[in-house]
Short mmCIF file of C-alpha atoms (C1' of nucleotides) in Angstrom, two decimals:
data_model
loop_
_atom_site.label_atom_id
_atom_site.label_comp_id
_atom_site.label_asym_id
_atom_site.label_seq_id
_atom_site.Cartn_x
_atom_site.Cartn_y
_atom_site.Cartn_z
CA MET G 1 16.68 56.11 7.54
CA GLN G 2 19.21 53.21 6.03
CA ASN G 3 16.29 51.05 7.49
CA THR G 4 14.64 51.42 4.45
CA ALA G 5 15.99 50.70 0.89
CA LEU G 6 14.87 53.87 -0.46
CA GLY G 7 15.96 55.58 1.80
CA ARG G 8 20.01 53.73 0.91
CA LYS G 9 19.20 54.64 -2.79
CA LEU G 10 18.25 58.33 -2.67
CA GLY G 11 21.43 58.94 -0.44
CA ALA G 12 23.62 57.73 -3.26
CA PHE G 13 22.80 60.96 -4.42
CA VAL G 14 21.66 63.05 -1.97
CA ALA G 15 23.01 63.80 1.82
CA LEU G 16 19.58 63.51 3.52
CA SER G 17 18.96 65.34 6.76
CA ALA G 18 16.48 65.06 9.40
CA PRO G 19 13.79 67.34 8.28
CA GLU G 20 14.26 65.57 4.72
CA ILE G 21 14.32 61.94 6.18
CA SER G 22 11.16 62.44 8.29
CA ALA G 23 9.30 63.45 5.34
CA LEU G 24 10.55 60.27 2.81
CA GLU G 25 9.52 58.26 5.96
CA SER G 26 6.03 60.05 5.66
CA LEU G 27 5.47 58.06 2.46
CA HIS G 28 6.02 54.98 4.16
CA LYS G 29 2.54 54.42 5.45
CA ARG G 30 0.10 51.82 4.31
CA ARG G 31 2.26 49.11 3.94
CA ARG G 32 1.04 45.82 1.39
CA THR G 33 1.50 42.64 0.73
CA PHE G 34 0.95 41.08 -3.01
CA VAL G 35 1.04 37.61 -3.87
CA ALA G 36 3.14 36.66 -6.80
CA GLY G 37 1.94 36.83 -10.33
CA ARG G 38 -1.40 39.08 -9.44
CA ASP G 39 -1.18 42.64 -11.00
CA LEU G 40 -0.79 45.38 -8.79
CA VAL G 41 -0.35 47.91 -11.54
CA HIS G 42 -2.71 47.86 -15.18
CA GLN G 43 -2.11 48.86 -18.10
CA GLY G 44 -4.60 51.49 -19.73
CA GLN G 45 -6.83 51.66 -16.02
CA SER G 46 -6.69 54.87 -14.15
CA GLU G 47 -6.39 56.02 -10.72
CA GLN G 48 -3.90 53.53 -10.32
CA ALA G 49 -1.47 53.84 -7.01
CA ALA G 50 2.16 54.15 -6.79
CA TYR G 51 4.51 51.91 -4.22
CA ILE G 52 8.00 51.69 -2.96
CA LEU G 53 8.66 48.08 -3.18
CA ALA G 54 10.28 46.89 0.29
CA SER G 55 11.01 43.39 -0.24
CA GLY G 56 10.90 40.36 -3.30
CA TRP G 57 10.74 41.17 -7.36
CA ALA G 58 8.60 43.04 -9.29
CA VAL G 59 8.23 43.52 -12.69
CA SER G 60 6.80 46.18 -15.21
CA TYR G 61 5.90 45.27 -19.05
CA LYS G 62 3.99 46.23 -21.17
CA ILE G 63 1.29 44.16 -23.61
CA MET G 64 0.68 44.45 -27.34
CA GLU G 65 -2.18 44.21 -29.06
CA ASP G 66 -1.11 40.71 -30.39
CA GLY G 67 -0.63 39.30 -26.76
CA GLN G 68 3.49 39.80 -26.98
CA ARG G 69 4.89 41.36 -23.53
CA GLN G 70 7.75 43.43 -23.85
CA ILE G 71 9.29 43.41 -20.25
CA VAL G 72 10.28 46.82 -19.33
CA ASP G 73 12.45 46.77 -16.01
CA PHE G 74 12.18 44.83 -12.80
CA GLN G 75 12.38 45.86 -9.51
CA ILE G 76 14.25 45.46 -6.80
CA PRO G 77 13.99 46.57 -2.83
CA GLY G 78 14.04 49.89 -3.02
CA ASP G 79 12.51 50.78 -6.38
CA PHE G 80 8.87 52.70 -6.97
CA LEU G 81 6.63 50.77 -9.01
CA GLY G 82 4.29 52.20 -11.59
CA LEU G 83 5.33 56.13 -10.44
CA ARG G 84 4.21 56.72 -14.19
CA SER G 85 0.41 55.58 -13.26
CA VAL G 86 -0.13 58.00 -10.66
CA LEU G 87 1.21 61.08 -12.76
CA PHE G 88 -0.78 60.11 -16.00
CA HIS G 89 -4.70 59.88 -16.66
CA LEU G 90 -4.07 56.25 -18.02
CA SER G 91 -1.50 54.07 -16.64
CA ASP G 92 1.05 53.07 -19.50
CA HIS G 93 2.16 49.81 -18.86
CA SER G 94 1.44 46.56 -15.89
CA VAL G 95 3.26 46.09 -12.56
CA GLU G 96 3.61 42.02 -11.40
CA PRO G 97 4.95 40.52 -8.58
CA VAL G 98 7.13 38.43 -9.66
CA THR G 99 7.50 37.15 -6.08
CA ASN G 100 5.00 37.54 -2.91
CA ILE G 101 6.30 41.22 -2.22
CA ASP G 102 5.64 43.73 0.82
CA VAL G 103 5.73 47.31 -0.27
CA THR G 104 4.05 50.78 0.99
CA GLU G 105 1.63 52.90 -0.96
CA ILE G 106 2.26 56.20 -2.10
CA LEU G 107 -0.97 58.51 -3.71
CA LEU G 108 -0.33 61.69 -5.45
CA PRO G 109 -1.10 63.67 -2.31
CA ASP G 110 1.24 62.18 -0.06
CA LEU G 111 4.46 63.21 -2.94
CA LEU G 112 2.58 66.99 -3.40
CA ASP G 113 2.71 66.65 0.43
CA ALA G 114 6.81 65.82 0.32
CA PHE G 115 7.68 67.92 -2.03
CA SER G 116 6.39 70.98 -0.48
CA ARG G 117 8.15 70.00 2.84
CA THR G 118 11.38 69.42 1.08
CA PRO G 119 12.75 70.35 -2.24
CA ARG G 120 15.71 68.63 -1.97
CA LEU G 121 13.69 65.37 -1.37
CA ALA G 122 11.57 66.44 -4.36
CA MET G 123 14.94 66.26 -6.37
CA ALA G 124 15.81 63.13 -4.77
CA ILE G 125 13.23 61.76 -6.08
CA LEU G 126 13.63 63.13 -9.80
CA TRP G 127 16.74 61.51 -9.62
CA ALA G 128 15.45 58.45 -9.11
CA ALA G 129 13.12 58.70 -11.78
CA SER G 130 15.81 59.69 -14.03
CA ARG G 131 18.00 56.98 -12.74
CA ASP G 132 14.98 54.73 -13.52
CA GLU G 133 15.15 56.14 -17.16
CA ALA G 134 18.75 56.12 -17.64
CA MET G 135 17.89 52.21 -17.02
CA VAL G 136 15.14 52.15 -19.83
CA VAL G 137 17.71 53.72 -22.10
CA GLU G 138 20.42 51.37 -21.75
CA HIS G 139 18.28 48.59 -22.27
CA LEU G 140 17.35 50.30 -25.46
CA VAL G 141 20.14 50.18 -26.35
CA GLY G 142 21.07 46.91 -25.93
CA ILE G 143 17.92 45.89 -27.79
CA GLY G 144 18.97 47.82 -30.53
CA ARG G 145 22.20 47.41 -30.91
CA ARG G 146 23.52 44.65 -28.99
CA GLU G 147 23.86 41.10 -30.50
CA ALA G 148 21.81 38.23 -27.94
CA THR G 149 24.80 37.23 -26.11
CA GLU G 150 26.58 40.22 -24.84
CA ARG G 151 22.78 41.75 -24.37
CA MET G 152 22.32 38.73 -22.08
CA ALA G 153 25.59 39.18 -20.03
CA HIS G 154 24.82 43.28 -19.89
CA PHE G 155 21.53 42.87 -18.18
CA LEU G 156 22.37 40.02 -15.62
CA LEU G 157 25.70 42.42 -15.21
CA GLU G 158 23.23 45.90 -14.28
CA LEU G 159 20.84 43.68 -12.31
CA GLY G 160 24.14 42.58 -10.12
CA ALA G 161 25.55 45.74 -9.50
CA ARG G 162 21.59 47.29 -8.17
CA LEU G 163 21.00 44.44 -6.22
CA ALA G 164 25.13 44.78 -4.82
CA LEU G 165 23.23 48.43 -3.83
CA VAL G 166 20.96 47.25 -1.76
CA GLY G 167 23.18 44.07 -0.31
CA MET G 168 21.46 41.45 -1.98
CA GLY G 169 24.53 40.88 -4.83
CA SER G 170 28.29 40.61 -5.20
CA LYS G 171 30.55 39.88 -8.12
CA ALA G 172 29.98 36.42 -7.40
CA GLY G 173 26.36 36.33 -8.16
CA PHE G 174 23.04 36.73 -6.50
CA ASP G 175 19.47 35.15 -6.08
CA CYS G 176 17.28 35.37 -9.00
CA PRO G 177 13.86 34.43 -9.04
CA LEU G 178 13.29 34.95 -12.70
CA THR G 179 12.63 32.36 -15.61
CA GLN G 180 14.18 32.02 -18.90
CA TYR G 181 10.54 33.09 -20.21
CA HIS G 182 11.24 36.31 -18.03
CA LEU G 183 14.57 36.86 -19.91
CA ALA G 184 13.45 36.68 -23.11
CA ASP G 185 10.48 38.63 -22.73
CA ALA G 186 12.91 41.25 -21.40
CA LEU G 187 15.70 41.22 -24.18
CA GLY G 188 13.17 40.61 -27.11
CA LEU G 189 14.81 37.27 -27.96
CA SER G 190 12.55 33.89 -27.75
CA ALA G 191 12.30 31.89 -25.07
CA VAL G 192 14.24 28.98 -27.26
CA HIS G 193 17.10 31.53 -27.96
CA THR G 194 17.51 32.78 -24.73
CA ASN G 195 18.62 29.19 -23.65
CA ARG G 196 20.85 28.99 -26.00
CA VAL G 197 22.15 32.17 -25.28
CA LEU G 198 22.53 30.95 -21.51
CA ARG G 199 24.45 27.84 -22.44
CA LYS G 200 26.80 29.61 -24.23
CA LEU G 201 27.69 31.70 -21.81
CA ARG G 202 27.58 28.50 -19.43
CA GLU G 203 30.16 26.81 -21.62
CA TRP G 204 32.64 29.89 -21.66
CA GLY G 205 32.95 29.80 -18.24
CA MET G 206 31.42 33.10 -17.96
CA LEU G 207 28.44 32.74 -15.82
CA THR G 208 25.92 30.39 -14.95
CA PHE G 209 22.03 31.28 -14.58
CA ARG G 210 19.99 28.14 -13.05
CA SER G 211 17.62 26.96 -10.57
CA GLY G 212 17.17 30.07 -8.87
CA THR G 213 20.58 31.41 -8.79
CA VAL G 214 23.02 33.67 -11.14
CA ARG G 215 26.70 32.84 -10.58
CA PHE G 216 29.34 34.69 -11.98
CA ASP G 217 31.49 32.81 -13.14
CA ASP G 218 34.54 34.87 -13.98
CA TYR G 219 33.00 38.30 -13.62
CA ASP G 220 35.89 40.63 -15.34
CA ARG G 221 35.73 38.69 -18.24
CA LEU G 222 32.27 38.43 -18.34
CA ALA G 223 32.29 42.55 -17.48
CA GLU G 224 34.43 42.99 -20.66
CA PHE G 225 32.54 40.77 -23.21
CA ALA G 226 29.20 43.28 -22.18
CA LYS G 227 31.34 46.26 -22.21
CA PHE G 228 29.92 46.95 -19.27
CA ASP G 229 30.29 50.31 -17.58
CA PRO G 230 28.27 50.86 -14.89
CA THR G 231 28.03 54.83 -15.16
CA TYR G 232 24.47 55.26 -15.85
CA LEU G 233 23.73 53.41 -12.69
CA ASP G 234 25.23 56.71 -11.11
CA GLN G 235 25.94 54.92 -7.37
CA THR G 236 28.75 56.77 -6.54
CA GLY G 237 28.20 58.73 -3.53
CA PRO G 238 26.55 61.71 -3.45
CA LEU G 239 26.21 64.40 -5.72
CA LEU G 240 24.29 66.98 -3.27
CA LYS G 241 25.79 67.56 -0.40
CA MET K 1 3.01 81.84 -20.41
CA GLN K 2 1.90 80.01 -23.24
CA ASN K 3 4.70 81.48 -25.13
CA THR K 4 6.99 78.68 -24.09
CA ALA K 5 6.74 75.52 -25.69
CA LEU K 6 7.67 74.23 -22.15
CA GLY K 7 4.84 76.08 -20.85
CA ARG K 8 2.51 74.79 -22.89
CA LYS K 9 3.61 71.70 -22.59
CA LEU K 10 3.61 71.61 -18.93
CA GLY K 11 -0.12 72.47 -18.88
CA ALA K 12 -1.20 69.26 -20.78
CA PHE K 13 -0.58 68.13 -16.89
CA VAL K 14 -0.88 70.86 -14.11
CA ALA K 15 -3.18 73.93 -14.50
CA LEU K 16 -0.23 76.19 -13.40
CA SER K 17 -1.17 79.30 -11.18
CA ALA K 18 0.66 83.15 -11.40
CA PRO K 19 3.51 82.18 -9.33
CA GLU K 20 4.08 78.94 -10.89
CA ILE K 21 4.14 80.40 -14.13
CA SER K 22 7.14 82.97 -12.77
CA ALA K 23 8.88 80.61 -10.99
CA LEU K 24 8.95 78.52 -14.53
CA GLU K 25 9.96 81.42 -16.18
CA SER K 26 13.02 82.07 -14.10
CA LEU K 27 14.23 78.74 -15.24
CA HIS K 28 14.10 80.81 -18.52
CA LYS K 29 17.32 82.65 -18.48
CA ARG K 30 20.34 82.67 -19.97
CA ARG K 31 19.36 81.84 -23.75
CA ARG K 32 22.36 80.38 -25.97
CA THR K 33 22.45 79.00 -29.69
CA PHE K 34 23.90 76.28 -30.97
CA VAL K 35 24.59 74.98 -34.77
CA ALA K 36 23.69 71.81 -36.31
CA GLY K 37 26.04 69.02 -35.70
CA ARG K 38 28.28 70.20 -32.41
CA ASP K 39 27.26 68.53 -29.78
CA LEU K 40 26.20 69.96 -26.62
CA VAL K 41 25.96 67.64 -24.37
CA HIS K 42 29.26 65.07 -23.95
CA GLN K 43 29.09 61.45 -22.84
CA GLY K 44 31.23 60.17 -19.74
CA GLN K 45 31.50 64.08 -18.96
CA SER K 46 30.84 65.83 -15.93
CA GLU K 47 29.03 69.34 -14.74
CA GLN K 48 26.76 69.47 -18.27
CA ALA K 49 24.57 71.92 -18.27
CA ALA K 50 20.87 70.92 -19.22
CA TYR K 51 18.59 72.84 -21.52
CA ILE K 52 14.95 73.59 -22.55
CA LEU K 53 15.10 73.33 -26.31
CA ALA K 54 12.73 76.78 -27.89
CA SER K 55 13.31 76.26 -31.80
CA GLY K 56 15.34 73.61 -34.15
CA TRP K 57 15.67 69.52 -33.45
CA ALA K 58 17.73 68.10 -31.60
CA VAL K 59 18.73 64.29 -30.78
CA SER K 60 20.23 62.47 -28.01
CA TYR K 61 21.81 58.96 -28.32
CA LYS K 62 24.39 56.75 -27.25
CA ILE K 63 27.80 55.61 -28.62
CA MET K 64 29.26 52.51 -28.12
CA GLU K 65 32.74 51.31 -27.52
CA ASP K 66 33.11 50.01 -31.43
CA GLY K 67 31.44 53.03 -32.31
CA GLN K 68 27.67 51.59 -33.00
CA ARG K 69 25.30 54.67 -32.48
CA GLN K 70 21.86 54.39 -31.05
CA ILE K 71 19.53 57.30 -31.12
CA VAL K 72 16.98 57.43 -27.80
CA ASP K 73 14.98 60.14 -28.50
CA PHE K 74 14.30 63.19 -30.65
CA GLN K 75 13.87 66.31 -28.91
CA ILE K 76 11.28 69.40 -30.80
CA PRO K 77 10.66 72.46 -28.79
CA GLY K 78 9.27 72.49 -25.58
CA ASP K 79 11.76 69.19 -24.56
CA PHE K 80 14.71 68.84 -21.65
CA LEU K 81 18.12 68.43 -23.01
CA GLY K 82 20.59 66.83 -21.20
CA LEU K 83 18.64 66.85 -18.00
CA ARG K 84 20.03 63.23 -16.33
CA SER K 85 23.58 64.70 -17.23
CA VAL K 86 23.09 67.49 -14.65
CA LEU K 87 21.23 64.88 -12.07
CA PHE K 88 24.49 62.78 -12.32
CA HIS K 89 28.01 62.80 -11.83
CA LEU K 90 28.66 61.86 -15.28
CA SER K 91 26.63 62.44 -18.40
CA ASP K 92 25.23 58.77 -19.59
CA HIS K 93 24.78 60.10 -23.20
CA SER K 94 24.83 62.75 -25.79
CA VAL K 95 22.76 65.76 -27.24
CA GLU K 96 23.92 67.05 -30.72
CA PRO K 97 21.55 69.46 -32.35
CA VAL K 98 20.23 68.19 -35.73
CA THR K 99 19.78 71.55 -36.74
CA ASN K 100 20.43 75.15 -35.75
CA ILE K 101 18.85 75.70 -32.14
CA ASP K 102 17.78 78.53 -29.53
CA VAL K 103 17.91 76.94 -26.27
CA THR K 104 17.99 78.30 -22.61
CA GLU K 105 20.50 76.86 -19.69
CA ILE K 106 19.05 75.76 -16.58
CA LEU K 107 21.45 74.39 -13.80
CA LEU K 108 21.17 72.81 -10.71
CA PRO K 109 20.65 75.53 -8.40
CA ASP K 110 18.05 77.15 -10.84
CA LEU K 111 16.52 73.88 -10.72
CA LEU K 112 16.29 73.76 -6.24
CA ASP K 113 15.35 76.75 -6.61
CA ALA K 114 12.06 76.58 -8.95
CA PHE K 115 11.17 73.61 -6.68
CA SER K 116 11.22 75.31 -3.36
CA ARG K 117 8.64 78.02 -4.88
CA THR K 118 6.22 75.32 -5.90
CA PRO K 119 6.34 72.23 -5.38
CA ARG K 120 3.64 71.86 -8.13
CA LEU K 121 6.41 73.21 -10.54
CA ALA K 122 8.13 70.55 -9.55
CA MET K 123 5.59 68.11 -9.37
CA ALA K 124 4.94 68.85 -13.31
CA ILE K 125 8.60 68.44 -14.21
CA LEU K 126 8.74 65.39 -12.98
CA TRP K 127 5.78 64.86 -14.59
CA ALA K 128 7.77 65.92 -18.10
CA ALA K 129 10.39 63.68 -17.18
CA SER K 130 8.26 60.50 -16.58
CA ARG K 131 6.35 61.30 -19.53
CA ASP K 132 10.14 61.67 -21.44
CA GLU K 133 10.99 58.01 -19.63
CA ALA K 134 7.05 57.00 -21.35
CA MET K 135 8.74 57.34 -24.84
CA VAL K 136 12.01 56.14 -23.97
CA VAL K 137 9.68 52.13 -22.67
CA GLU K 138 7.60 52.78 -26.17
CA HIS K 139 10.62 53.28 -28.18
CA LEU K 140 11.78 50.19 -26.45
CA VAL K 141 8.67 48.12 -26.34
CA GLY K 142 9.06 48.51 -29.92
CA ILE K 143 12.57 47.96 -31.10
CA GLY K 144 11.74 44.57 -29.08
CA ARG K 145 8.61 43.28 -30.44
CA ARG K 146 7.73 45.15 -33.27
CA GLU K 147 8.98 44.64 -36.82
CA ALA K 148 11.04 47.47 -39.05
CA THR K 149 7.76 48.24 -41.26
CA GLU K 150 5.46 48.83 -38.34
CA ARG K 151 8.25 50.40 -35.76
CA MET K 152 8.94 53.29 -38.38
CA ALA K 153 5.31 53.97 -38.76
CA HIS K 154 4.77 53.38 -34.86
CA PHE K 155 7.44 56.09 -34.79
CA LEU K 156 6.75 58.42 -37.42
CA LEU K 157 3.21 59.04 -35.90
CA GLU K 158 4.60 59.37 -32.57
CA LEU K 159 7.10 61.65 -33.80
CA GLY K 160 3.35 63.64 -35.61
CA ALA K 161 1.60 63.57 -31.90
CA ARG K 162 4.57 65.01 -30.22
CA LEU K 163 4.89 68.07 -32.74
CA ALA K 164 0.58 68.50 -33.25
CA LEU K 165 1.15 69.40 -29.42
CA VAL K 166 3.34 72.14 -30.11
CA GLY K 167 1.65 73.22 -33.46
CA MET K 168 4.57 71.77 -35.88
CA GLY K 169 2.23 68.78 -37.41
CA SER K 170 -0.96 67.45 -37.98
CA LYS K 171 -2.25 64.65 -39.33
CA ALA K 172 -1.32 65.55 -42.75
CA GLY K 173 2.93 65.58 -41.58
CA PHE K 174 5.51 67.45 -40.51
CA ASP K 175 8.25 68.83 -41.62
CA CYS K 176 11.30 67.13 -41.12
CA PRO K 177 14.75 67.52 -40.65
CA LEU K 178 15.87 63.88 -40.55
CA THR K 179 17.99 62.05 -42.61
CA GLN K 180 17.31 58.41 -43.40
CA TYR K 181 20.92 57.75 -40.85
CA HIS K 182 18.92 59.36 -38.42
CA LEU K 183 15.84 57.10 -38.57
CA ALA K 184 18.13 53.75 -38.81
CA ASP K 185 20.25 54.65 -35.81
CA ALA K 186 16.86 55.28 -33.30
CA LEU K 187 15.17 52.61 -34.52
CA GLY K 188 17.95 49.86 -34.61
CA LEU K 189 18.45 49.16 -38.24
CA SER K 190 20.95 49.35 -40.80
CA ALA K 191 20.71 52.29 -42.79
CA VAL K 192 20.01 49.94 -46.24
CA HIS K 193 16.94 48.37 -44.25
CA THR K 194 15.45 51.53 -43.40
CA ASN K 195 15.17 52.62 -47.02
CA ARG K 196 13.08 49.79 -48.01
CA VAL K 197 11.02 50.00 -45.69
CA LEU K 198 10.36 53.77 -46.16
CA ARG K 199 9.68 52.53 -49.53
CA LYS K 200 7.38 49.69 -48.51
CA LEU K 201 5.45 52.10 -46.08
CA ARG K 202 5.16 54.75 -49.25
CA GLU K 203 4.64 52.13 -52.15
CA TRP K 204 1.11 51.07 -49.64
CA GLY K 205 0.53 54.34 -49.57
CA MET K 206 0.16 55.36 -46.11
CA LEU K 207 3.65 57.83 -45.78
CA THR K 208 5.92 59.77 -47.43
CA PHE K 209 9.33 60.33 -46.55
CA ARG K 210 11.36 62.67 -48.29
CA SER K 211 13.24 66.06 -48.49
CA GLY K 212 12.05 67.38 -44.98
CA THR K 213 9.32 66.12 -45.04
CA VAL K 214 6.89 63.42 -43.44
CA ARG K 215 3.35 63.29 -45.27
CA PHE K 216 1.29 60.70 -44.17
CA ASP K 217 -0.79 59.72 -47.42
CA ASP K 218 -3.60 57.41 -45.41
CA TYR K 219 -3.59 58.71 -41.96
CA ASP K 220 -5.88 56.35 -40.62
CA ARG K 221 -4.70 53.30 -42.09
CA LEU K 222 -1.19 54.27 -41.08
CA ALA K 223 -2.40 54.39 -37.50
CA GLU K 224 -4.07 51.11 -37.55
CA PHE K 225 -1.76 49.38 -39.49
CA ALA K 226 1.36 50.01 -36.43
CA LYS K 227 -1.46 49.81 -33.76
CA PHE K 228 -0.62 53.14 -32.81
CA ASP K 229 -2.24 54.35 -29.49
CA PRO K 230 -1.00 57.70 -27.88
CA THR K 231 -2.12 56.83 -24.30
CA TYR K 232 1.07 57.24 -23.54
CA LEU K 233 1.51 60.31 -24.65
CA ASP K 234 -0.88 61.80 -21.53
CA GLN K 235 -1.59 64.98 -23.75
CA THR K 236 -5.56 64.75 -22.97
CA GLY K 237 -5.55 67.94 -20.73
CA PRO K 238 -4.51 68.78 -16.98
CA LEU K 239 -4.79 65.58 -14.12
CA LEU K 240 -3.67 68.45 -10.98
CA LYS K 241 -6.26 71.17 -11.35
"C1'" DC P 1 2.68 9.13 -9.75
"C1'" DG P 2 0.35 11.76 -12.76
"C1'" DT P 3 0.70 17.25 -13.83
"C1'" DG P 4 2.70 21.17 -15.57
"C1'" DG P 5 5.93 24.73 -15.82
"C1'" DG P 6 10.31 25.22 -16.84
"C1'" DT P 7 14.15 24.05 -19.70
"C1'" DT P 8 16.72 21.86 -23.32
"C1'" DT P 9 17.80 19.91 -28.42
"C1'" DG P 10 17.23 19.71 -33.45
"C1'" DA P 11 15.40 20.89 -37.73
"C1'" DT P 12 13.86 24.91 -40.97
"C1'" DG P 13 13.54 29.46 -42.58
"C1'" DA P 14 12.38 35.02 -42.41
"C1'" DC P 15 14.09 39.09 -41.38
"C1'" DG P 16 17.22 42.35 -41.54
"C1'" DG P 17 22.59 42.93 -41.71
"C1'" DT P 18 26.69 43.43 -44.80
"C1'" DC P 19 28.72 44.55 -48.83
"C1'" DA P 20 29.53 46.90 -53.19
"C1'" DA P 21 27.47 49.49 -56.67
"C1'" DG P 22 25.62 53.54 -58.72
"C1'" DC P 23 22.76 57.69 -58.42
"C1'" DC P 24 20.73 62.30 -57.54
"C1'" DT P 25 21.02 66.96 -55.65
"C1'" DA P 26 23.08 70.91 -53.11
"C1'" DG P 27 26.84 73.84 -52.89
"C1'" DT P 28 31.89 74.66 -53.99
"C1'" DG P 29 35.23 76.81 -56.41
"C1'" DG P 30 37.68 77.40 -61.10
"C1'" DC E 1 28.86 78.57 -66.02
"C1'" DC E 2 30.04 73.98 -65.35
"C1'" DA E 3 33.24 70.81 -63.64
"C1'" DC E 4 33.53 68.54 -59.27
"C1'" DT E 5 32.43 67.01 -54.71
"C1'" DA E 6 29.79 64.67 -50.75
"C1'" DG E 7 26.10 63.57 -48.23
"C1'" DG E 8 22.20 61.77 -49.14
"C1'" DC E 9 19.72 57.83 -51.11
"C1'" DT E 10 18.45 53.58 -53.93
"C1'" DT E 11 18.88 48.38 -55.70
"C1'" DG E 12 20.98 44.12 -55.91
"C1'" DA E 13 23.31 39.80 -54.19
"C1'" DC E 14 24.07 37.24 -50.49
"C1'" DC E 15 24.11 35.46 -46.14
"C1'" DG E 16 23.66 35.55 -40.62
"C1'" DT E 17 21.14 35.64 -36.50
"C1'" DC E 18 17.84 34.65 -34.52
"C1'" DA E 19 12.43 33.10 -34.49
"C1'" DT E 20 9.10 29.08 -35.30
"C1'" DC E 21 7.80 24.81 -34.83
"C1'" DA E 22 7.90 20.36 -32.64
"C1'" DA E 23 9.37 17.48 -29.31
"C1'" DA E 24 11.64 15.27 -25.40
"C1'" DC E 25 13.24 16.06 -20.92
"C1'" DC E 26 13.32 17.31 -15.25
"C1'" DC E 27 11.32 18.38 -11.36
"C1'" DA E 28 8.39 19.98 -7.41
"C1'" DC E 29 4.25 19.52 -6.05
"C1'" DG E 30 -0.60 18.20 -5.29
#
DNA sequence: CGTGGGTTTGATGACGGTCAAGCCTAGTGG
DNA sequence: CCACTAGGCTTGACCGTCATCAAACCCACG
């Protein structure tokens, strides 16, 4: 069970029993692979599938009429991709792999089947969806009320914390396949300003973003500067025993 | 069932059967009332309840260390209040009634019980949570990429569409208990700029925000100006028959 | 060794914040 | 019945953060 990143994540909310684990495993059929850059969920289209990300990074975003794009969130192993797109008539967003990725596909009937097998798993999935929403909410707060430098710091700290939960990062930093354009589109900034902000953080000795890695040069000072409080990630252990 | 706003809303996703309706009704016990301005969900506290809003308006928001506040969304009849706060160890946000409100309280065991009675209701609630997330996502896009005037127009159009679904609004407008301070905190603007933006929209003959009402003076032109596409509200009828 | 994606830096200006003040209206108390 | 108040709205002046435009650099890759 702990072999899947999703299992590990859900374990942070419910202590899963054997039948629940098997119901969860039954969702992990149909493995697929997608190459970097080719969308796997398409905004505005119907009958999209959802996926659980097994390895690699993805990005979910919305495109506006004038071609601007707003990145909603990045997904890392254990995260759902396009869950809303199976529940809605038309997908409200797109998902693109940042790297090559491995996923398992989930269709609506699979989900319904799993729900009827165990209500606690349904609850766990509702929790996971709510956690995603909490991250979007925090992101909203960042864009609405934090200035650029603090926003950047906060965002990278969040990513670090999420990656740590699945063993892909620590307070020292993490491997990061994103470009400055990704960060700009996520944070509502221009690429130019993104670059300036990163320079500041580097010059201040707080973090270094370069060539595929994020290094926290002074984690504590960075966290204080960004007022990072990871409560909203709710990673403190099972609530439902 | 159509007597509850929530039932009406969920009916937009699943065609509910008799047992599902009764499971839903079993969630509508414990009626309570809260007065305007007194928070009913508290950011940072544990063991919060969730509620279904029966009448009145509420607002969910996050407070930052420096006292700034970011409004995440407004809630109208049929919406959940504080759903994340029952699923998380600590609530990541607060909820305040804008007007006096009537609600029904929901505890975690109620939800688990309903889920075990009918998986389709669980699915419907997952859909409702996802729809909330979709609204937050659209809000994020607005703050990240739309300039102030367009953002305001889009936001008020969304509110209008949501209210229309529960019979509280139309393309002519709706009654609106919000102040310009509310709008400012929701849209990531200052109150001063909010006022200027509203003036522009009024002078352009698109909408009038005044003394408790929003009037769409030219709905079509406004919708075009804001590039309002309500797809993400997913209000087009049951997907699960 | 040329090309293109990603990064870096400078110059300029707009959108929206802050500060400050005044106005308008509903509700309260003398 | 009339101050008086407080919350909400409106407007002006000024300024800062961040966008835009432009150009150059760096490096991996074909």
